[in-house]
């Protein structure tokens, strides 16, 4: 039985994106390398940045591979990174810094709060050795959307490197990469562009790439080497996920056909608002009170269902055509429902009907 993935990626893809993967390609083939170059240019266009200032680097592996490639390749021995944390993906950056013995400081807030520019300004004032800020934009641990503008302004004013994990936000909400002066923005093929898993991509300032070309601590994740090889003719250094690349190329065309990032954002936002409204009508309360993002929502376990178990709930939804995510909040029982991918309001309506039937039975029992 087929089902809709209501997750933050992998997500439900269109039939035409799936169809694009039915072709086998050689990685050395000129046509394939041309597709790679087209993808790199289209991502720059989506970001609204110039090719003179920025470049796109595609990196094999999931989004975390992309984040790790930036941290392990672009942070020098004299750098000191301030990592903003309000969820599991901020903490994952901390783990990466620990593994490579990078100098870092953690600024952590609760999972239902956002990092504040004023607090960061105070940290910077107290520790002038900090040279970089790294943060997650859409923290899918909870579904909260962190604000970039104030933190970006601080990074710019203080001449700091600004690294943004925009994994589940890029392509699904307008981000003015140039105005925010983001040095490295990381996302992946299976998120808001609506491709399938297989590679991450990094929008990078060329100036910073050149200045940091000798800092890589790994071979496979060497961001500068990947960039240098890809710049020549679109060749990846090592075997690339060819079918994923073809799917992503098709997904980029479909994003354009939909009307671009703003139109996709409006669809996601409509899905999310409808989901939260109808779930609250059924008695399911969202974990996030403020700064809820349009991509995924964490819902608290229902207090009126004393016998509620996530596994039973999950299986009921799956049997009726939907797959959701378990919670990831540290101290509160939640489950998560995503609304990105090839998902529309009618899918949300159908989901809520399925949940309503489950809830009626649960309340009776």
mmCIF file of C-alpha atoms in Angstrom:
data_model
loop_
_atom_site.group_PDB
_atom_site.id
_atom_site.type_symbol
_atom_site.label_atom_id
_atom_site.label_comp_id
_atom_site.label_asym_id
_atom_site.label_seq_id
_atom_site.Cartn_x
_atom_site.Cartn_y
_atom_site.Cartn_z
ATOM 1 C CA UNK A 1 0.000 0.000 0.000
ATOM 2 C CA UNK A 2 1.312 3.442 -0.873
ATOM 3 C CA UNK A 3 1.279 6.209 1.695
ATOM 4 C CA UNK A 4 2.033 9.902 2.110
ATOM 5 C CA UNK A 5 5.193 10.808 4.013
ATOM 6 C CA UNK A 6 4.313 13.579 6.465
ATOM 7 C CA UNK A 7 7.927 13.954 7.524
ATOM 8 C CA UNK A 8 10.617 16.649 7.175
ATOM 9 C CA UNK A 9 12.440 14.654 4.479
ATOM 10 C CA UNK A 10 12.583 12.148 2.924
ATOM 11 C CA UNK A 11 9.177 13.277 1.791
ATOM 12 C CA UNK A 12 6.468 12.476 -0.708
ATOM 13 C CA UNK A 13 7.737 13.149 -4.229
ATOM 14 C CA UNK A 14 5.850 13.559 -7.486
ATOM 15 C CA UNK A 15 5.481 10.736 -9.984
ATOM 16 C CA UNK A 16 7.614 12.722 -12.434
ATOM 17 C CA UNK A 17 10.495 13.060 -9.951
ATOM 18 C CA UNK A 18 10.375 9.296 -9.421
ATOM 19 C CA UNK A 19 10.224 8.767 -13.172
ATOM 20 C CA UNK A 20 13.406 10.813 -13.673
ATOM 21 C CA UNK A 21 15.367 8.141 -11.789
ATOM 22 C CA UNK A 22 14.599 5.422 -14.330
ATOM 23 C CA UNK A 23 17.611 6.428 -16.440
ATOM 24 C CA UNK A 24 21.130 5.135 -15.793
ATOM 25 C CA UNK A 25 23.966 7.643 -16.239
ATOM 26 C CA UNK A 26 27.729 7.418 -16.317
ATOM 27 C CA UNK A 27 29.401 9.920 -13.994
ATOM 28 C CA UNK A 28 31.975 10.829 -16.655
ATOM 29 C CA UNK A 29 29.355 11.468 -19.321
ATOM 30 C CA UNK A 30 29.225 15.015 -20.658
ATOM 31 C CA UNK A 31 25.420 15.141 -20.479
ATOM 32 C CA UNK A 32 25.484 14.143 -16.810
ATOM 33 C CA UNK A 33 28.161 16.698 -15.962
ATOM 34 C CA UNK A 34 26.084 19.352 -17.743
ATOM 35 C CA UNK A 35 23.123 18.435 -15.525
ATOM 36 C CA UNK A 36 25.338 18.876 -12.463
ATOM 37 C CA UNK A 37 26.385 22.345 -13.656
ATOM 38 C CA UNK A 38 22.768 23.303 -14.334
ATOM 39 C CA UNK A 39 21.811 22.267 -10.807
ATOM 40 C CA UNK A 40 24.628 24.343 -9.344
ATOM 41 C CA UNK A 41 23.525 27.421 -11.285
ATOM 42 C CA UNK A 42 19.820 26.970 -10.512
ATOM 43 C CA UNK A 43 20.592 26.819 -6.780
ATOM 44 C CA UNK A 44 22.482 30.105 -7.014
ATOM 45 C CA UNK A 45 19.489 31.587 -8.824
ATOM 46 C CA UNK A 46 17.127 30.367 -6.108
ATOM 47 C CA UNK A 47 19.359 31.939 -3.469
ATOM 48 C CA UNK A 48 19.431 35.215 -5.407
ATOM 49 C CA UNK A 49 23.225 35.432 -5.297
ATOM 50 C CA UNK A 50 25.726 36.205 -8.022
ATOM 51 C CA UNK A 51 28.065 33.620 -9.493
ATOM 52 C CA UNK A 52 30.900 36.072 -8.964
ATOM 53 C CA UNK A 53 30.411 36.042 -5.187
ATOM 54 C CA UNK A 54 29.001 32.579 -4.487
ATOM 55 C CA UNK A 55 29.287 29.027 -5.749
ATOM 56 C CA UNK A 56 27.355 25.816 -5.191
ATOM 57 C CA UNK A 57 29.115 22.649 -4.069
ATOM 58 C CA UNK A 58 27.286 19.325 -4.149
ATOM 59 C CA UNK A 59 28.430 16.790 -1.563
ATOM 60 C CA UNK A 60 27.577 13.081 -1.450
ATOM 61 C CA UNK A 61 25.590 11.992 1.592
ATOM 62 C CA UNK A 62 22.791 13.338 3.754
ATOM 63 C CA UNK A 63 22.471 16.897 5.016
ATOM 64 C CA UNK A 64 24.645 16.125 8.013
ATOM 65 C CA UNK A 65 27.480 15.215 5.622
ATOM 66 C CA UNK A 66 27.186 18.727 4.180
ATOM 67 C CA UNK A 67 27.252 20.382 7.599
ATOM 68 C CA UNK A 68 30.231 18.279 8.632
ATOM 69 C CA UNK A 69 32.056 19.076 5.394
ATOM 70 C CA UNK A 70 31.763 22.793 6.195
ATOM 71 C CA UNK A 71 32.811 22.489 9.826
ATOM 72 C CA UNK A 72 35.670 20.061 9.151
ATOM 73 C CA UNK A 73 36.937 21.904 6.040
ATOM 74 C CA UNK A 74 36.344 25.584 6.677
ATOM 75 C CA UNK A 75 37.049 26.092 10.386
ATOM 76 C CA UNK A 76 40.722 26.885 10.874
ATOM 77 C CA UNK A 77 43.019 26.228 13.843
ATOM 78 C CA UNK A 78 42.659 29.841 14.999
ATOM 79 C CA UNK A 79 38.864 29.916 14.713
ATOM 80 C CA UNK A 80 36.434 29.853 17.613
ATOM 81 C CA UNK A 81 32.846 28.888 16.738
ATOM 82 C CA UNK A 82 29.771 30.018 18.652
ATOM 83 C CA UNK A 83 27.101 27.353 18.113
ATOM 84 C CA UNK A 84 23.474 28.347 18.697
ATOM 85 C CA UNK A 85 21.469 25.398 19.988
ATOM 86 C CA UNK A 86 17.753 24.851 20.534
ATOM 87 C CA UNK A 87 17.388 21.280 19.348
ATOM 88 C CA UNK A 88 19.042 18.073 18.205
ATOM 89 C CA UNK A 89 20.520 19.481 14.999
ATOM 90 C CA UNK A 90 22.307 22.297 16.781
ATOM 91 C CA UNK A 91 23.644 19.694 19.204
ATOM 92 C CA UNK A 92 24.798 17.621 16.243
ATOM 93 C CA UNK A 93 27.029 20.523 15.180
ATOM 94 C CA UNK A 94 28.450 20.517 18.692
ATOM 95 C CA UNK A 95 29.249 16.790 18.327
ATOM 96 C CA UNK A 96 31.028 17.473 15.046
ATOM 97 C CA UNK A 97 33.144 20.207 16.621
ATOM 98 C CA UNK A 98 33.995 17.885 19.491
ATOM 99 C CA UNK A 99 35.048 15.118 17.120
ATOM 100 C CA UNK A 100 37.446 17.420 15.230
ATOM 101 C CA UNK A 101 38.684 19.117 18.407
ATOM 102 C CA UNK A 102 37.550 22.522 17.144
ATOM 103 C CA UNK A 103 37.380 25.428 19.549
ATOM 104 C CA UNK A 104 33.714 26.180 20.211
ATOM 105 C CA UNK A 105 31.283 27.752 22.650
ATOM 106 C CA UNK A 106 27.649 26.686 23.012
ATOM 107 C CA UNK A 107 24.805 29.159 23.411
ATOM 108 C CA UNK A 108 21.769 27.019 24.215
ATOM 109 C CA UNK A 109 18.142 27.937 24.831
ATOM 110 C CA UNK A 110 15.082 25.771 25.458
ATOM 111 C CA UNK A 111 13.652 23.823 22.541
ATOM 112 C CA UNK A 112 10.576 26.065 22.415
ATOM 113 C CA UNK A 113 12.640 29.266 22.379
ATOM 114 C CA UNK A 114 14.807 30.883 19.698
ATOM 115 C CA UNK A 115 18.402 32.134 19.997
ATOM 116 C CA UNK A 116 18.306 35.887 20.668
ATOM 117 C CA UNK A 117 20.637 38.365 18.997
ATOM 118 C CA UNK A 118 20.912 40.403 22.204
ATOM 119 C CA UNK A 119 22.218 37.395 24.145
ATOM 120 C CA UNK A 120 24.694 36.607 21.368
ATOM 121 C CA UNK A 121 25.885 40.223 21.342
ATOM 122 C CA UNK A 122 26.676 39.892 25.047
ATOM 123 C CA UNK A 123 28.603 36.643 24.464
ATOM 124 C CA UNK A 124 30.622 38.293 21.699
ATOM 125 C CA UNK A 125 31.379 41.252 23.911
ATOM 126 C CA UNK A 126 32.613 38.982 26.701
ATOM 127 C CA UNK A 127 34.670 36.764 24.385
ATOM 128 C CA UNK A 128 36.350 38.605 21.497
ATOM 129 C CA UNK A 129 38.124 35.404 20.377
ATOM 130 C CA UNK A 130 34.936 34.138 18.681
ATOM 131 C CA UNK A 131 35.371 34.200 14.900
ATOM 132 C CA UNK A 132 32.302 32.310 13.627
ATOM 133 C CA UNK A 133 28.603 31.723 14.348
ATOM 134 C CA UNK A 134 26.844 28.500 13.355
ATOM 135 C CA UNK A 135 23.112 27.935 13.679
ATOM 136 C CA UNK A 136 20.123 25.968 12.408
ATOM 137 C CA UNK A 137 17.386 27.915 10.624
ATOM 138 C CA UNK A 138 14.468 25.467 10.784
ATOM 139 C CA UNK A 139 15.030 23.228 13.791
ATOM 140 C CA UNK A 140 13.005 20.130 12.944
ATOM 141 C CA UNK A 141 13.459 18.765 16.457
ATOM 142 C CA UNK A 142 10.431 20.877 17.328
ATOM 143 C CA UNK A 143 9.383 22.686 14.154
ATOM 144 C CA UNK A 144 10.511 26.078 15.441
ATOM 145 C CA UNK A 145 11.839 28.616 12.921
ATOM 146 C CA UNK A 146 14.836 30.558 14.192
ATOM 147 C CA UNK A 147 15.301 34.168 13.141
ATOM 148 C CA UNK A 148 18.350 34.876 10.985
ATOM 149 C CA UNK A 149 18.300 38.648 10.498
ATOM 150 C CA UNK A 150 19.514 39.898 13.879
ATOM 151 C CA UNK A 151 22.177 37.199 14.215
ATOM 152 C CA UNK A 152 23.332 37.765 10.629
ATOM 153 C CA UNK A 153 23.698 41.478 11.376
ATOM 154 C CA UNK A 154 25.882 40.685 14.406
ATOM 155 C CA UNK A 155 28.062 38.365 12.344
ATOM 156 C CA UNK A 156 28.463 41.029 9.686
ATOM 157 C CA UNK A 157 29.185 43.856 12.145
ATOM 158 C CA UNK A 158 31.843 41.782 13.908
ATOM 159 C CA UNK A 159 33.408 40.284 10.785
ATOM 160 C CA UNK A 160 32.449 36.749 11.792
ATOM 161 C CA UNK A 161 31.977 33.720 9.574
ATOM 162 C CA UNK A 162 28.248 32.917 9.385
ATOM 163 C CA UNK A 163 27.259 29.258 8.856
ATOM 164 C CA UNK A 164 23.582 28.351 8.467
ATOM 165 C CA UNK A 165 22.063 24.877 8.446
ATOM 166 C CA UNK A 166 19.016 25.577 6.241
ATOM 167 C CA UNK A 167 18.306 21.911 5.734
ATOM 168 C CA UNK A 168 14.529 21.947 5.918
ATOM 169 C CA UNK A 169 13.990 25.595 4.986
ATOM 170 C CA UNK A 170 15.926 26.397 1.799
ATOM 171 C CA UNK A 171 13.577 26.258 -1.168
ATOM 172 C CA UNK A 172 10.529 26.355 1.096
ATOM 173 C CA UNK A 173 10.739 29.910 2.421
ATOM 174 C CA UNK A 174 12.409 33.036 1.006
ATOM 175 C CA UNK A 175 15.967 33.487 2.353
ATOM 176 C CA UNK A 176 17.947 36.508 1.169
ATOM 177 C CA UNK A 177 21.357 34.834 1.317
ATOM 178 C CA UNK A 178 23.215 37.856 -0.049
ATOM 179 C CA UNK A 179 21.556 40.438 2.213
ATOM 180 C CA UNK A 180 22.157 38.196 5.229
ATOM 181 C CA UNK A 181 25.760 37.759 4.071
ATOM 182 C CA UNK A 182 25.682 34.042 4.841
ATOM 183 C CA UNK A 183 29.104 32.532 4.203
ATOM 184 C CA UNK A 184 28.031 28.887 4.080
ATOM 185 C CA UNK A 185 24.419 27.725 3.751
ATOM 186 C CA UNK A 186 23.779 23.974 3.812
ATOM 187 C CA UNK A 187 20.704 22.083 2.613
ATOM 188 C CA UNK A 188 19.981 18.729 0.982
ATOM 189 C CA UNK A 189 18.306 17.091 -1.977
ATOM 190 C CA UNK A 190 15.380 15.559 -0.104
ATOM 191 C CA UNK A 191 13.863 18.586 1.603
ATOM 192 C CA UNK A 192 11.951 21.581 0.248
ATOM 193 C CA UNK A 193 13.245 21.213 -3.315
ATOM 194 C CA UNK A 194 11.319 17.911 -3.143
ATOM 195 C CA UNK A 195 13.966 15.554 -4.500
ATOM 196 C CA UNK A 196 15.103 12.260 -2.995
ATOM 197 C CA UNK A 197 17.934 11.520 -0.522
ATOM 198 C CA UNK A 198 21.513 11.197 -1.737
ATOM 199 C CA UNK A 199 23.423 14.470 -1.560
ATOM 200 C CA UNK A 200 23.669 17.760 0.284
ATOM 201 C CA UNK A 201 24.593 21.110 -1.200
ATOM 202 C CA UNK A 202 26.483 24.095 0.111
ATOM 203 C CA UNK A 203 26.075 27.676 -1.075
ATOM 204 C CA UNK A 204 29.472 29.150 -0.318
ATOM 205 C CA UNK A 205 31.163 32.518 -0.602
ATOM 206 C CA UNK A 206 34.048 32.085 -2.995
ATOM 207 C CA UNK A 207 36.252 34.446 -0.985
ATOM 208 C CA UNK A 208 35.900 32.337 2.155
ATOM 209 C CA UNK A 209 36.460 29.105 0.238
ATOM 210 C CA UNK A 210 39.756 30.399 -1.116
ATOM 211 C CA UNK A 211 40.911 31.729 2.251
ATOM 212 C CA UNK A 212 40.149 28.390 3.945
ATOM 213 C CA UNK A 213 41.311 25.979 1.274
ATOM 214 C CA UNK A 214 43.951 24.282 3.450
ATOM 215 C CA UNK A 215 41.883 23.517 6.574
ATOM 216 C CA UNK A 216 40.257 20.198 5.554
ATOM 217 C CA UNK A 217 40.596 17.385 8.088
ATOM 218 C CA UNK A 218 39.128 14.614 5.911
ATOM 219 C CA UNK A 219 39.478 13.442 2.319
ATOM 220 C CA UNK A 220 35.890 12.573 1.422
ATOM 221 C CA UNK A 221 34.415 15.700 3.025
ATOM 222 C CA UNK A 222 37.043 18.129 1.755
ATOM 223 C CA UNK A 223 34.797 20.988 0.632
ATOM 224 C CA UNK A 224 37.466 22.930 -1.226
ATOM 225 C CA UNK A 225 38.690 19.917 -3.205
ATOM 226 C CA UNK A 226 35.108 19.079 -4.136
ATOM 227 C CA UNK A 227 34.594 22.680 -5.273
ATOM 228 C CA UNK A 228 37.819 22.808 -7.251
ATOM 229 C CA UNK A 229 37.026 19.592 -9.117
ATOM 230 C CA UNK A 230 33.402 20.530 -9.759
ATOM 231 C CA UNK A 231 34.327 23.976 -11.063
ATOM 232 C CA UNK A 232 36.210 22.507 -14.032
ATOM 233 C CA UNK A 233 33.351 20.741 -15.808
ATOM 234 C CA UNK A 234 30.826 19.468 -13.271
ATOM 235 C CA UNK A 235 32.662 16.260 -12.359
ATOM 236 C CA UNK A 236 32.221 15.022 -8.789
ATOM 237 C CA UNK A 237 35.472 13.832 -7.166
ATOM 238 C CA UNK A 238 34.078 10.440 -6.214
ATOM 239 C CA UNK A 239 31.098 8.385 -7.367
ATOM 240 C CA UNK A 240 27.995 10.524 -7.226
ATOM 241 C CA UNK A 241 24.361 9.453 -6.612
ATOM 242 C CA UNK A 242 23.404 9.686 -10.292
ATOM 243 C CA UNK A 243 19.738 8.782 -9.923
ATOM 244 C CA UNK A 244 19.300 11.255 -7.074
ATOM 245 C CA UNK A 245 20.912 13.965 -9.200
ATOM 246 C CA UNK A 246 18.459 13.312 -12.036
ATOM 247 C CA UNK A 247 15.525 13.406 -9.624
ATOM 248 C CA UNK A 248 16.767 16.690 -8.161
ATOM 249 C CA UNK A 249 17.172 18.213 -11.617
ATOM 250 C CA UNK A 250 13.520 17.359 -12.318
ATOM 251 C CA UNK A 251 12.448 18.652 -8.889
ATOM 252 C CA UNK A 252 14.093 22.017 -9.585
ATOM 253 C CA UNK A 253 12.078 22.301 -12.797
ATOM 254 C CA UNK A 254 8.898 21.518 -10.875
ATOM 255 C CA UNK A 255 9.688 24.156 -8.265
ATOM 256 C CA UNK A 256 9.958 26.677 -11.083
ATOM 257 C CA UNK A 257 6.676 25.467 -12.591
ATOM 258 C CA UNK A 258 4.960 25.911 -9.230
ATOM 259 C CA UNK A 259 5.957 29.575 -9.288
ATOM 260 C CA UNK A 260 9.192 29.520 -7.316
ATOM 261 C CA UNK A 261 10.040 29.608 -3.643
ATOM 262 C CA UNK A 262 7.378 32.089 -2.570
ATOM 263 C CA UNK A 263 4.531 30.062 -4.058
ATOM 264 C CA UNK A 264 5.854 26.870 -2.492
ATOM 265 C CA UNK A 265 6.181 28.670 0.826
ATOM 266 C CA UNK A 266 2.545 29.761 0.600
ATOM 267 C CA UNK A 267 1.450 26.162 -0.045
ATOM 268 C CA UNK A 268 3.480 24.894 2.899
ATOM 269 C CA UNK A 269 2.167 27.691 5.114
ATOM 270 C CA UNK A 270 -1.428 26.920 4.109
ATOM 271 C CA UNK A 271 -0.872 23.228 4.850
ATOM 272 C CA UNK A 272 0.667 24.008 8.224
ATOM 273 C CA UNK A 273 -2.002 26.441 9.379
ATOM 274 C CA UNK A 274 -4.770 24.057 8.338
ATOM 275 C CA UNK A 275 -3.055 21.164 10.121
ATOM 276 C CA UNK A 276 -2.604 23.060 13.383
ATOM 277 C CA UNK A 277 -6.120 24.479 13.323
ATOM 278 C CA UNK A 278 -7.807 21.124 12.727
ATOM 279 C CA UNK A 279 -5.569 19.254 15.167
ATOM 280 C CA UNK A 280 -6.361 21.755 17.920
ATOM 281 C CA UNK A 281 -10.057 21.269 17.205
ATOM 282 C CA UNK A 282 -9.488 17.570 17.949
ATOM 283 C CA UNK A 283 -7.677 18.389 21.188
ATOM 284 C CA UNK A 284 -4.056 17.983 20.031
ATOM 285 C CA UNK A 285 -1.982 20.921 21.250
ATOM 286 C CA UNK A 286 1.215 22.093 19.505
ATOM 287 C CA UNK A 287 4.458 22.186 21.487
ATOM 288 C CA UNK A 288 5.633 25.455 19.939
ATOM 289 C CA UNK A 289 3.720 28.556 21.030
ATOM 290 C CA UNK A 290 5.784 31.180 19.181
ATOM 291 C CA UNK A 291 7.958 31.069 16.053
ATOM 292 C CA UNK A 292 6.276 27.971 14.638
ATOM 293 C CA UNK A 293 7.799 27.183 11.241
ATOM 294 C CA UNK A 294 5.715 26.208 8.194
ATOM 295 C CA UNK A 295 7.393 22.829 7.681
ATOM 296 C CA UNK A 296 6.734 20.469 10.597
ATOM 297 C CA UNK A 297 4.776 20.655 13.850
ATOM 298 C CA UNK A 298 5.328 18.898 17.174
ATOM 299 C CA UNK A 299 2.096 17.916 18.924
ATOM 300 C CA UNK A 300 1.894 16.997 22.595
ATOM 301 C CA UNK A 301 0.499 13.600 23.490
ATOM 302 C CA UNK A 302 -3.242 14.079 24.176
ATOM 303 C CA UNK A 303 -3.958 14.304 27.907
ATOM 304 C CA UNK A 304 -7.538 13.042 27.467
ATOM 305 C CA UNK A 305 -6.256 9.722 26.093
ATOM 306 C CA UNK A 306 -4.736 8.063 29.140
ATOM 307 C CA UNK A 307 -3.857 4.977 27.090
ATOM 308 C CA UNK A 308 -2.298 6.877 24.158
ATOM 309 C CA UNK A 309 0.756 5.181 22.690
ATOM 310 C CA UNK A 310 2.676 6.545 19.733
ATOM 311 C CA UNK A 311 3.195 3.129 18.130
ATOM 312 C CA UNK A 312 -0.528 2.366 18.048
ATOM 313 C CA UNK A 313 -1.270 5.846 16.697
ATOM 314 C CA UNK A 314 1.498 5.518 14.114
ATOM 315 C CA UNK A 315 0.294 2.152 12.874
ATOM 316 C CA UNK A 316 -3.281 3.419 12.583
ATOM 317 C CA UNK A 317 -2.122 6.327 10.418
ATOM 318 C CA UNK A 318 0.123 4.119 8.295
ATOM 319 C CA UNK A 319 -2.673 1.630 7.674
ATOM 320 C CA UNK A 320 -4.747 4.561 6.452
ATOM 321 C CA UNK A 321 -2.105 5.995 4.122
ATOM 322 C CA UNK A 322 0.051 8.358 6.216
ATOM 323 C CA UNK A 323 3.463 8.111 7.880
ATOM 324 C CA UNK A 324 4.545 10.619 10.539
ATOM 325 C CA UNK A 325 7.584 11.047 12.819
ATOM 326 C CA UNK A 326 8.013 10.298 16.520
ATOM 327 C CA UNK A 327 8.871 13.186 18.801
ATOM 328 C CA UNK A 328 12.408 14.443 19.318
ATOM 329 C CA UNK A 329 11.813 16.867 22.197
ATOM 330 C CA UNK A 330 14.077 16.117 25.154
ATOM 331 C CA UNK A 331 11.677 16.256 28.097
ATOM 332 C CA UNK A 332 8.163 16.256 26.632
ATOM 333 C CA UNK A 333 6.234 13.474 24.910
ATOM 334 C CA UNK A 334 5.407 14.606 21.375
ATOM 335 C CA UNK A 335 4.902 13.346 17.849
ATOM 336 C CA UNK A 336 5.681 15.323 14.696
ATOM 337 C CA UNK A 337 3.708 15.852 11.515
ATOM 338 C CA UNK A 338 5.397 17.392 8.492
ATOM 339 C CA UNK A 339 3.554 19.132 5.673
ATOM 340 C CA UNK A 340 6.239 19.598 3.021
ATOM 341 C CA UNK A 341 6.753 17.631 -0.177
ATOM 342 C CA UNK A 342 3.994 16.850 -2.664
ATOM 343 C CA UNK A 343 1.344 17.572 -0.017
ATOM 344 C CA UNK A 344 -1.741 19.765 -0.422
ATOM 345 C CA UNK A 345 -4.636 20.923 1.792
ATOM 346 C CA UNK A 346 -6.787 17.992 0.665
ATOM 347 C CA UNK A 347 -4.119 15.652 2.075
ATOM 348 C CA UNK A 348 -4.283 17.473 5.406
ATOM 349 C CA UNK A 349 -8.083 17.204 5.397
ATOM 350 C CA UNK A 350 -7.860 13.458 4.800
ATOM 351 C CA UNK A 351 -5.202 13.030 7.507
ATOM 352 C CA UNK A 352 -7.328 14.825 10.067
ATOM 353 C CA UNK A 353 -10.319 12.623 9.202
ATOM 354 C CA UNK A 354 -8.170 9.559 9.923
ATOM 355 C CA UNK A 355 -6.938 11.056 13.217
ATOM 356 C CA UNK A 356 -10.490 12.024 14.189
ATOM 357 C CA UNK A 357 -11.660 8.425 13.810
ATOM 358 C CA UNK A 358 -8.735 7.226 15.926
ATOM 359 C CA UNK A 359 -9.460 9.873 18.562
ATOM 360 C CA UNK A 360 -13.150 8.958 18.781
ATOM 361 C CA UNK A 361 -12.282 5.314 19.443
ATOM 362 C CA UNK A 362 -9.543 6.268 21.927
ATOM 363 C CA UNK A 363 -11.881 8.515 23.926
ATOM 364 C CA UNK A 364 -14.546 5.796 24.103
ATOM 365 C CA UNK A 365 -12.050 3.139 25.212
#
